[in-house]
mmCIF file of C-alpha atoms in Angstrom:
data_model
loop_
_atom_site.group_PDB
_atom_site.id
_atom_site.type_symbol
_atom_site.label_atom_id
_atom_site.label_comp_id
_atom_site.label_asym_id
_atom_site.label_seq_id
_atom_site.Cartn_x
_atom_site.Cartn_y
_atom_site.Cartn_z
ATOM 1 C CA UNK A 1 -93.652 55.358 -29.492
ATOM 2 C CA UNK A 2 -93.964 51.571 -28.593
ATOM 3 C CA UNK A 3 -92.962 50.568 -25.627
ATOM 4 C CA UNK A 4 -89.079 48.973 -25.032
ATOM 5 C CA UNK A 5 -88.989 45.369 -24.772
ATOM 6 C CA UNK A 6 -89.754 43.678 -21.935
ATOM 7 C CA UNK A 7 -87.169 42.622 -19.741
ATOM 8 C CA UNK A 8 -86.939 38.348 -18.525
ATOM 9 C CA UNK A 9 -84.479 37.310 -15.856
ATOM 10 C CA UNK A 10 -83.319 35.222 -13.513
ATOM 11 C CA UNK A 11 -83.315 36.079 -10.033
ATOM 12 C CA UNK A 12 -81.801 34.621 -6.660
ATOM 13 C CA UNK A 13 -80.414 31.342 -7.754
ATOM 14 C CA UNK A 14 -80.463 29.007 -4.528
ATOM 15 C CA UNK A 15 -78.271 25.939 -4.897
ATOM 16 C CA UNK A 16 -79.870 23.333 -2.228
ATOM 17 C CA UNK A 17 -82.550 25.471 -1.264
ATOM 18 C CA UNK A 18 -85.907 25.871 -0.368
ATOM 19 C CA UNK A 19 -89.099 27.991 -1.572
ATOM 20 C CA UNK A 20 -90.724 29.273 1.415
ATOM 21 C CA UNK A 21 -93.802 31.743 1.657
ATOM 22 C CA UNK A 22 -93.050 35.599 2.370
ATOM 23 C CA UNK A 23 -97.161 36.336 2.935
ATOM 24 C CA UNK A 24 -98.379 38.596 5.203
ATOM 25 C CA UNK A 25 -102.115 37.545 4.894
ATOM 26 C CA UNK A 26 -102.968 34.328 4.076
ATOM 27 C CA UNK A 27 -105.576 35.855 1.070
ATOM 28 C CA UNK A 28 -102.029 36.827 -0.849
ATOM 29 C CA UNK A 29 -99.837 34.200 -1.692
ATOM 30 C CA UNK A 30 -96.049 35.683 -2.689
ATOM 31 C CA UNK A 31 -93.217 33.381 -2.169
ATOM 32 C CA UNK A 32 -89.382 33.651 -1.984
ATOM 33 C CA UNK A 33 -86.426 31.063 -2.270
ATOM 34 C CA UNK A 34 -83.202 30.350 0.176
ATOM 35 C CA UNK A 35 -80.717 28.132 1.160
ATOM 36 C CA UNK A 36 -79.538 27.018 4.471
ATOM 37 C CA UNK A 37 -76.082 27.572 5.212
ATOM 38 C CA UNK A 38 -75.446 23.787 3.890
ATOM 39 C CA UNK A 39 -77.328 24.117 0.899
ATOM 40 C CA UNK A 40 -78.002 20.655 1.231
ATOM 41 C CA UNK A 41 -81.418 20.051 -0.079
ATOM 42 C CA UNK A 42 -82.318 17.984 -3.084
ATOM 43 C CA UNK A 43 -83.013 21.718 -5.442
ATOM 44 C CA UNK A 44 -81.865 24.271 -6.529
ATOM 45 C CA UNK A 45 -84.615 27.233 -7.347
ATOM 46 C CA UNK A 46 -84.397 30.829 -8.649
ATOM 47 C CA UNK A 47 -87.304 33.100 -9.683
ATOM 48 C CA UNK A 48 -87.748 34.009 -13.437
ATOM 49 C CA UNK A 49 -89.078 37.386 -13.746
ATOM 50 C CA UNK A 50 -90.802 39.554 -16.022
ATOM 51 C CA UNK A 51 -90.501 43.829 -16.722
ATOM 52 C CA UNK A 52 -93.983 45.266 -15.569
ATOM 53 C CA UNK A 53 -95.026 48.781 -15.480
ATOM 54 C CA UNK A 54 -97.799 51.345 -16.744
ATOM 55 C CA UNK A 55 -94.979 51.521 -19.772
ATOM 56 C CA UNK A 56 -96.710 48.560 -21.338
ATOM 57 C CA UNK A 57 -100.448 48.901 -20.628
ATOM 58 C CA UNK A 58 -100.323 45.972 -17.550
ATOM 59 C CA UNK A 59 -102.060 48.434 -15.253
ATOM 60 C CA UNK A 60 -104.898 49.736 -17.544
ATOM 61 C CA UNK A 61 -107.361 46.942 -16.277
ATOM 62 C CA UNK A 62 -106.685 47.349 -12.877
ATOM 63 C CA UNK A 63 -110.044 47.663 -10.745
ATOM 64 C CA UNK A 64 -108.308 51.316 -9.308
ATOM 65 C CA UNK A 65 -108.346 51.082 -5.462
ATOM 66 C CA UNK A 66 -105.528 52.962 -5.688
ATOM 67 C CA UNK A 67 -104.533 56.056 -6.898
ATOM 68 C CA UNK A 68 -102.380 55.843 -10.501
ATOM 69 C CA UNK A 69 -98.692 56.260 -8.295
ATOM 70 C CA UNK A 70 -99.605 53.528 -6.192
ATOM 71 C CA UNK A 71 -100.542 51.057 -9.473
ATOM 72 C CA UNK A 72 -97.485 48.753 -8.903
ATOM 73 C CA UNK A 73 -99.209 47.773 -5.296
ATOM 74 C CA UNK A 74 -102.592 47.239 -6.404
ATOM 75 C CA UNK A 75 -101.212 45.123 -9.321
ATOM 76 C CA UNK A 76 -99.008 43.034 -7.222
ATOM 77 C CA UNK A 77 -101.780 42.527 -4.618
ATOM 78 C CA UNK A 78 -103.979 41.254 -7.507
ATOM 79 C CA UNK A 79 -101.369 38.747 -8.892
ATOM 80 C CA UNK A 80 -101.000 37.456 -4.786
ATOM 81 C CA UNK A 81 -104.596 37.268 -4.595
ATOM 82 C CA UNK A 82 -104.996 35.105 -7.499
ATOM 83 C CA UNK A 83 -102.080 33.015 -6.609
ATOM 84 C CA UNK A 84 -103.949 32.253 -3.277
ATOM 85 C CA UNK A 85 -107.061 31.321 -4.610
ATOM 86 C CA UNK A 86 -105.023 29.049 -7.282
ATOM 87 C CA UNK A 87 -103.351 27.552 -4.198
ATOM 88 C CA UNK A 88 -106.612 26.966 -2.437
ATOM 89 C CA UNK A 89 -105.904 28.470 0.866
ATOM 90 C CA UNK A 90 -103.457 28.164 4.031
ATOM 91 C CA UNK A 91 -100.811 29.406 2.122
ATOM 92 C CA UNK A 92 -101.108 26.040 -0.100
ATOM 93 C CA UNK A 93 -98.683 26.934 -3.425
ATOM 94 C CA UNK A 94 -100.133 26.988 -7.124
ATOM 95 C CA UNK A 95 -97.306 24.871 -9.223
ATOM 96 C CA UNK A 96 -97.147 23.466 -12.959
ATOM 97 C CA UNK A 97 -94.757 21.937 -14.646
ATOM 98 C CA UNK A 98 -92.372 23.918 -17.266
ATOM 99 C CA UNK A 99 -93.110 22.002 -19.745
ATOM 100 C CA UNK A 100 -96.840 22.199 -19.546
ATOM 101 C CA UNK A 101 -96.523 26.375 -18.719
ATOM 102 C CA UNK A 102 -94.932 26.464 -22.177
ATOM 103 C CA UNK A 103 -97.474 24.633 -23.581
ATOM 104 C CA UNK A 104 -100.284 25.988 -21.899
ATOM 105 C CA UNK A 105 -101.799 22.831 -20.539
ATOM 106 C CA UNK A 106 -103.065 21.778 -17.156
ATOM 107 C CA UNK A 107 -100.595 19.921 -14.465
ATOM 108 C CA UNK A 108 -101.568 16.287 -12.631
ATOM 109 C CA UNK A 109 -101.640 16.919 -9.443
ATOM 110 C CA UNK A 110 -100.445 13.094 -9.150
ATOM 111 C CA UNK A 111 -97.694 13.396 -11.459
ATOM 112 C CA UNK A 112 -95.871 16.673 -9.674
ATOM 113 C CA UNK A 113 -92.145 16.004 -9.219
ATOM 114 C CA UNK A 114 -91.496 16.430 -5.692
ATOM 115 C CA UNK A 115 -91.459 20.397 -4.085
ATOM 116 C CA UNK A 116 -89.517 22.294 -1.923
ATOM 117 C CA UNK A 117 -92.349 24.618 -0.395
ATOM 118 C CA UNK A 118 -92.938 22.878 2.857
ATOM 119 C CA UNK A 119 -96.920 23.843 3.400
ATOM 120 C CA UNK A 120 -98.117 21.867 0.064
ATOM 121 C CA UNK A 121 -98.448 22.754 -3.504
ATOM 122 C CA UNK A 122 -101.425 22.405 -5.855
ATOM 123 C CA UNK A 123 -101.490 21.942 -9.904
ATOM 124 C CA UNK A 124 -102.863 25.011 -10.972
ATOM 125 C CA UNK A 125 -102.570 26.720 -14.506
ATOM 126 C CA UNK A 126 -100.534 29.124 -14.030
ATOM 127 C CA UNK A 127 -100.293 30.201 -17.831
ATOM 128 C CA UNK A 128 -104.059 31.928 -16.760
ATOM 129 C CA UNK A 129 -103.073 33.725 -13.626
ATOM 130 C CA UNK A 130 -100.549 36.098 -15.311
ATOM 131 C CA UNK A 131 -101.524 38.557 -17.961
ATOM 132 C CA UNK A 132 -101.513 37.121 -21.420
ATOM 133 C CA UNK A 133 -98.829 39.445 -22.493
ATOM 134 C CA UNK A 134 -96.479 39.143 -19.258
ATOM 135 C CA UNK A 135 -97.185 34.834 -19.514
ATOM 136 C CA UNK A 136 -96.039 35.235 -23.546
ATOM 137 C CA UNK A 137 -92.997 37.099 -22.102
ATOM 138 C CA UNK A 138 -92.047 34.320 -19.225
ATOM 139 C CA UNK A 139 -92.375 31.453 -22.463
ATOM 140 C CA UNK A 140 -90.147 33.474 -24.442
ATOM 141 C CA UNK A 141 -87.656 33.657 -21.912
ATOM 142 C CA UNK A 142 -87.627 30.273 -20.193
ATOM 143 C CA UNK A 143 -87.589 28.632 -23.394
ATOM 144 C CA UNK A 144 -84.564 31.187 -24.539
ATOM 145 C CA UNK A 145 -82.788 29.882 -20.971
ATOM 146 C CA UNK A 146 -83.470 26.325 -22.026
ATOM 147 C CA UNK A 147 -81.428 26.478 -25.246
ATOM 148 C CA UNK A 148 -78.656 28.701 -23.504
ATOM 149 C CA UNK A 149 -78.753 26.309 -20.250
ATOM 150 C CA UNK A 150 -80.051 22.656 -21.461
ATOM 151 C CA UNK A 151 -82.494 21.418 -18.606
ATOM 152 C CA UNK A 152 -84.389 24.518 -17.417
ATOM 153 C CA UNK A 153 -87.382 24.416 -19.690
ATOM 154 C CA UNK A 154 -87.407 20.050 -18.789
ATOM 155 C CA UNK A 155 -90.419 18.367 -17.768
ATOM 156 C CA UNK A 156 -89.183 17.792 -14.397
ATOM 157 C CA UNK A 157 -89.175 21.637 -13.472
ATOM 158 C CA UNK A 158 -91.596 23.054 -11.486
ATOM 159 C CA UNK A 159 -92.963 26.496 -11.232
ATOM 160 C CA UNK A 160 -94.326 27.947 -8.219
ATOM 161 C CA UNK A 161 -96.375 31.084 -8.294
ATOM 162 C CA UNK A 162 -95.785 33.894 -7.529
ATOM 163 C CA UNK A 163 -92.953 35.641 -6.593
ATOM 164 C CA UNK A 164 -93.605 39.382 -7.272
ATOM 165 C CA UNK A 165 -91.485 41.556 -4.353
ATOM 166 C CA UNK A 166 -88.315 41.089 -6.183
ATOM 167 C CA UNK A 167 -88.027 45.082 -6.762
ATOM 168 C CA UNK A 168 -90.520 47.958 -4.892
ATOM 169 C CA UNK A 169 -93.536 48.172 -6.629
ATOM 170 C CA UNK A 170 -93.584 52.647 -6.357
ATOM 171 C CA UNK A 171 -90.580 54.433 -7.806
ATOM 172 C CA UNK A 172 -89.634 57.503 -5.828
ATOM 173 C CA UNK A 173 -89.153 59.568 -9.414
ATOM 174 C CA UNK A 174 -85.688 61.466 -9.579
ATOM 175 C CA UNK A 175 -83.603 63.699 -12.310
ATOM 176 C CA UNK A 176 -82.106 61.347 -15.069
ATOM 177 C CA UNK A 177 -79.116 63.640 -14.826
ATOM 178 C CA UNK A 178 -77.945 64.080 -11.372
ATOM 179 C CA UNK A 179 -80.418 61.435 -9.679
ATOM 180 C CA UNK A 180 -81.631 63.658 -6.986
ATOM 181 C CA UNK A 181 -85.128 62.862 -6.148
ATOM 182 C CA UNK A 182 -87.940 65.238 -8.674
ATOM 183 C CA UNK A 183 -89.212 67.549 -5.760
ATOM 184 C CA UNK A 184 -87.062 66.810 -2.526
ATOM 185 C CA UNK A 185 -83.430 67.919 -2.936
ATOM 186 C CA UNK A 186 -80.550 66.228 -1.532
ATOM 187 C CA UNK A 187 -82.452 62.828 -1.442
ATOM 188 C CA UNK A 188 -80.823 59.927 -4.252
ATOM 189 C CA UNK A 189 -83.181 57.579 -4.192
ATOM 190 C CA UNK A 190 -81.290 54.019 -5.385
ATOM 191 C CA UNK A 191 -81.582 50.454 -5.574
ATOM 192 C CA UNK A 192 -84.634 48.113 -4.916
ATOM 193 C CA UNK A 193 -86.454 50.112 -2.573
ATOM 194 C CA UNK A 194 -86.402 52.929 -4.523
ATOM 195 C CA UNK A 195 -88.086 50.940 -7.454
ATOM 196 C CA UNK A 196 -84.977 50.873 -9.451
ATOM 197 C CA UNK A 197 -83.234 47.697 -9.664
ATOM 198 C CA UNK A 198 -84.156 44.151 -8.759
ATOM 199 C CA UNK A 199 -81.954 41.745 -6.922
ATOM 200 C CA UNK A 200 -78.328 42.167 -6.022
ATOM 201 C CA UNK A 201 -76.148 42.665 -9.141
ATOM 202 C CA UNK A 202 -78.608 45.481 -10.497
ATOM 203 C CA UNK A 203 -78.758 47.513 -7.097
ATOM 204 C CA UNK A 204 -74.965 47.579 -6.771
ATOM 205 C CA UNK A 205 -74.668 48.431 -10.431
ATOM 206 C CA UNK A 206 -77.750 51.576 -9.792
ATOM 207 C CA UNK A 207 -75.853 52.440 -6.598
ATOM 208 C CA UNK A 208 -72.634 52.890 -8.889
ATOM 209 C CA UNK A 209 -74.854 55.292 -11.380
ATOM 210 C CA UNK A 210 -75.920 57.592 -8.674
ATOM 211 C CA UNK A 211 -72.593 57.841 -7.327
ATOM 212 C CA UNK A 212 -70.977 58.925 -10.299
ATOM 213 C CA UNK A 213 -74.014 61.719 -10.556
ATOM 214 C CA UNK A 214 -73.285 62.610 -6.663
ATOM 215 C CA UNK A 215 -69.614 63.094 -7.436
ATOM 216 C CA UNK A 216 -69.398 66.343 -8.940
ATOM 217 C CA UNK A 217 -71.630 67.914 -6.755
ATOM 218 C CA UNK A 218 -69.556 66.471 -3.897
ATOM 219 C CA UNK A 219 -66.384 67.190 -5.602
ATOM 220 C CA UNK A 220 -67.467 71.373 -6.132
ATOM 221 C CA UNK A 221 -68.436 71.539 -2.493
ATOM 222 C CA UNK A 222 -65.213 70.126 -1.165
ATOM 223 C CA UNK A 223 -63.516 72.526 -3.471
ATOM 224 C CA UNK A 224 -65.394 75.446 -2.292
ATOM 225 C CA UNK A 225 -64.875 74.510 1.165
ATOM 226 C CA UNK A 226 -61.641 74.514 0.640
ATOM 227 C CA UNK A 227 -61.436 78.257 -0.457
ATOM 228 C CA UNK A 228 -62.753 79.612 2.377
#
């Protein structure tokens, strides 16, 4: 069967905020946007991100460092990697314009519109660094945002690459009935961490799912409890 479409969202929209770096090694560049409590900075950024997964082939070229359950990590550690060598080091910040991601053409570096990320950006083309199938995704979907939201696919956005921790990159498998984690019972794994949502809305909505699986089982002890 072919796999389900893939997903394109937004994700943590920061009104007067800032894109700052969330590395642990400068060799693997991931960043991450805020605000201050003022929100009083000339942007406003949120991520758009793409559906991976060994669902639609993007870990089949993978060098294999890691063992296939562990395929998430070694692909976001690849995307980081080539993120910091678009950068070129100290945690510099690979950026391009929408408009030229969209049409798959090289940024200025003189003509950038002014960034955010406080430890410098560099044009880079960031329509290479991505697979070809999850950059076709990212077009689709910023250029579906720009006729739903006028101004997000404009020439004066900029995109800066990569943010790729917005959901655990291992899913702790569990029961599609009753949600209890496959092998360990009594554990529910839920939310990001678990690998099954990605930002706030979609945790509180998978929290909600395994809930209403926990219930009856929670509902039958309580009643057996009480007949004793």
């Amino acid at each position: 069967a072919p796999p389900p479409p893939r997903g394109v969202y937004s994700f943590c929209m920061c009104p007067g905020g800032q894109i700052v770096p969330t590395s642990l090694d400068s060799s693997q560049l991931c960043v991450n946007g805020m605000s201050y409590s003022t929100r009083g900075s000339a942007w406003a950024n949120s991520a758009v991100v793409a559906t991976v997964g060994a669902t639609y082939g993007d870990f089949d070229q993978l060098p294999g460092k890691l063992p296939p359950p562990l395929a998430g990590l070694e692909w976001q550690e690849e995307m980081e990697a080539r993120a910091a060598q678009m950068g070129g080091g100290q945690l510099r910040c690979p950026v391009q314009r929408v408009s030229d991601f969209l049409a798959g053409r090289p940024s200025v570096q003189e003509e950038l519109p002014p960034s955010s990320y406080r430890l410098g950006v560099t044009a880079a083309p960031l329509h290479q660094l991505y697979p070809p199938a999850v950059t076709a995704a990212l077009r689709q979907g910023i250029a579906e945002f720009g006729r739903r939201l006028p101004g997000f696919d404009a020439g004066d956005g900029l995109l800066h690459a990569v943010e790729t921790r917005t959901s655990a990159p291992v899913q702790v498998v569990r029961h599609a009935g009753t949600c209890e984690a496959v092998g360990l019972r009594r554990l529910y794994p839920a939310g990001e961490g678990a690998g099954y949502a990605g930002g706030i809305v979609s945790a509180a909505v998978d929290g909600l799912r395994v809930a209403r699986a926990l219930l009856p089982r929670l509902a039958a002890g309580h009643a057996k409890a009480e007949t004793h």
